[in-house]
Amino acid sequence: MNIKSLLIGSAAALAAVSGAHAADAIVAAEPEPLEYVRVCDAFGAGYFYIPGTETCLRIGGEVRATVAFGEDIGGLAPGGRSSDWNSQVRARVFFDTKTDSELGTIGTYIRLEGDYRPRDGNASSSLELEQAWVSIGGLTAGKVLTWWDDIGIYGELDAFEAATNFNTVSYLYDAGTFRIGVGINDLSGEYSDRAGSEFGLQGYAQVDFGSANAALRGVYDNEAEEGAIYATLVAPIGPGTLELGAGWSSGDNVYVDRFDSDFAATSYEWTVSGSYALKATEKLTIAPSLAYWSTQDNNDIWGVGVLAEYQLATGLKVGATVDYVSPDVGDDNTSGFLRLTRSF
């Protein structure tokens, strides 16, 4: 067989194959059916099913821009120059999932938070995993805001709690009008300069009386061997809501804040406070507040303030506050802010 015969044979074979393919009908592939996002209303508004699963997902967040004023609120620059005003932008994004199971509702929650604060010669910014936890029924494990984070009153005169975000394991029993919970917190991040029994305990109980409620929260810092309790009462009265709070601390611990006087920073010993959030109009809320603190070294401090918030649109509000604080030891201080918040 010579080369000419091979070429002729190859051409004939290719022609036969081409003819066979030409005889077949050209059929386009059927498109896969598109699964549209389905609304999940089993856990409240804003959830949708993750395609292909029975898991419900909610995504949201917040951007908050603030201009604040107060003595040295802008911080100290190199050389000692200080500023009595400062600005801050804070952003949050969260992912919340829930799934029904034979163990109860399984949930996960992730919240990322970042902020930027220009200061005199020392601007600061941060981005952190602010919360991340898994829940199975009433059991929660992960980085969580503790129940201690919810103490205080409406407005800005709620200074008493300090650190409130830890790696935590907690259990909450919810009977509808009655809730009780216990938890253990990893406090090692608050005691980075030493090793020891760096854990804390927290407890929480709340009873609802119609639209009013009374709650008691307690914490114990095992490393410091000190603890604190805080009681709140919230009740709708007339065109607004009354909030009362009272707390006591046995001594210096990571859960209770300190008052910075001109001489030293001293932990609070006890506090009493109250506020009334008046619903002036459908969109305007005005909340005057009054507070009293006493520190571990018997420095008595009075505070009075007012917070006003106006709902510009759904998920958009503007707020302003002015607060006056007067300690027995140290200078009086007037502070406040103007804030625009967009939630989605």
PDB file of C-alpha atoms in Angstrom, residues 42 51 62 78 103 118 125 137 169-170 187 216 229 243 260 332:
ATOM      1  CA  ALA A  42     -40.542  29.738  60.749  1.00  0.00           C
ATOM      2  CA  PRO A  51     -30.952  26.721  48.152  1.00  0.00           C
ATOM      3  CA  GLU A  62     -25.368  48.286  60.484  1.00  0.00           C
ATOM      4  CA  PRO A  78       2.438  63.002  70.979  1.00  0.00           C
ATOM      5  CA  LEU A 103     -32.285  17.942  69.014  1.00  0.00           C
ATOM      6  CA  PRO A 118      -9.256  59.489  63.915  1.00  0.00           C
ATOM      7  CA  SER A 125      -8.943  51.181  63.089  1.00  0.00           C
ATOM      8  CA  GLY A 137     -31.871  24.377  71.846  1.00  0.00           C
ATOM      9  CA  VAL A 169     -20.654  27.947  77.260  1.00  0.00           C
ATOM     10  CA  SER A 170     -24.122  28.723  78.608  1.00  0.00           C
ATOM     11  CA  LEU A 187     -11.401  35.197  81.080  1.00  0.00           C
ATOM     12  CA  LEU A 216     -31.502  39.805  87.819  1.00  0.00           C
ATOM     13  CA  ILE A 229     -25.099  41.632  90.609  1.00  0.00           C
ATOM     14  CA  GLU A 243     -36.354  51.620  83.045  1.00  0.00           C
ATOM     15  CA  ASP A 260     -11.367  57.620  85.602  1.00  0.00           C
ATOM     16  CA  ASP A 332     -17.231  67.801  86.205  1.00  0.00           C
TER      17      ASP A 332
END
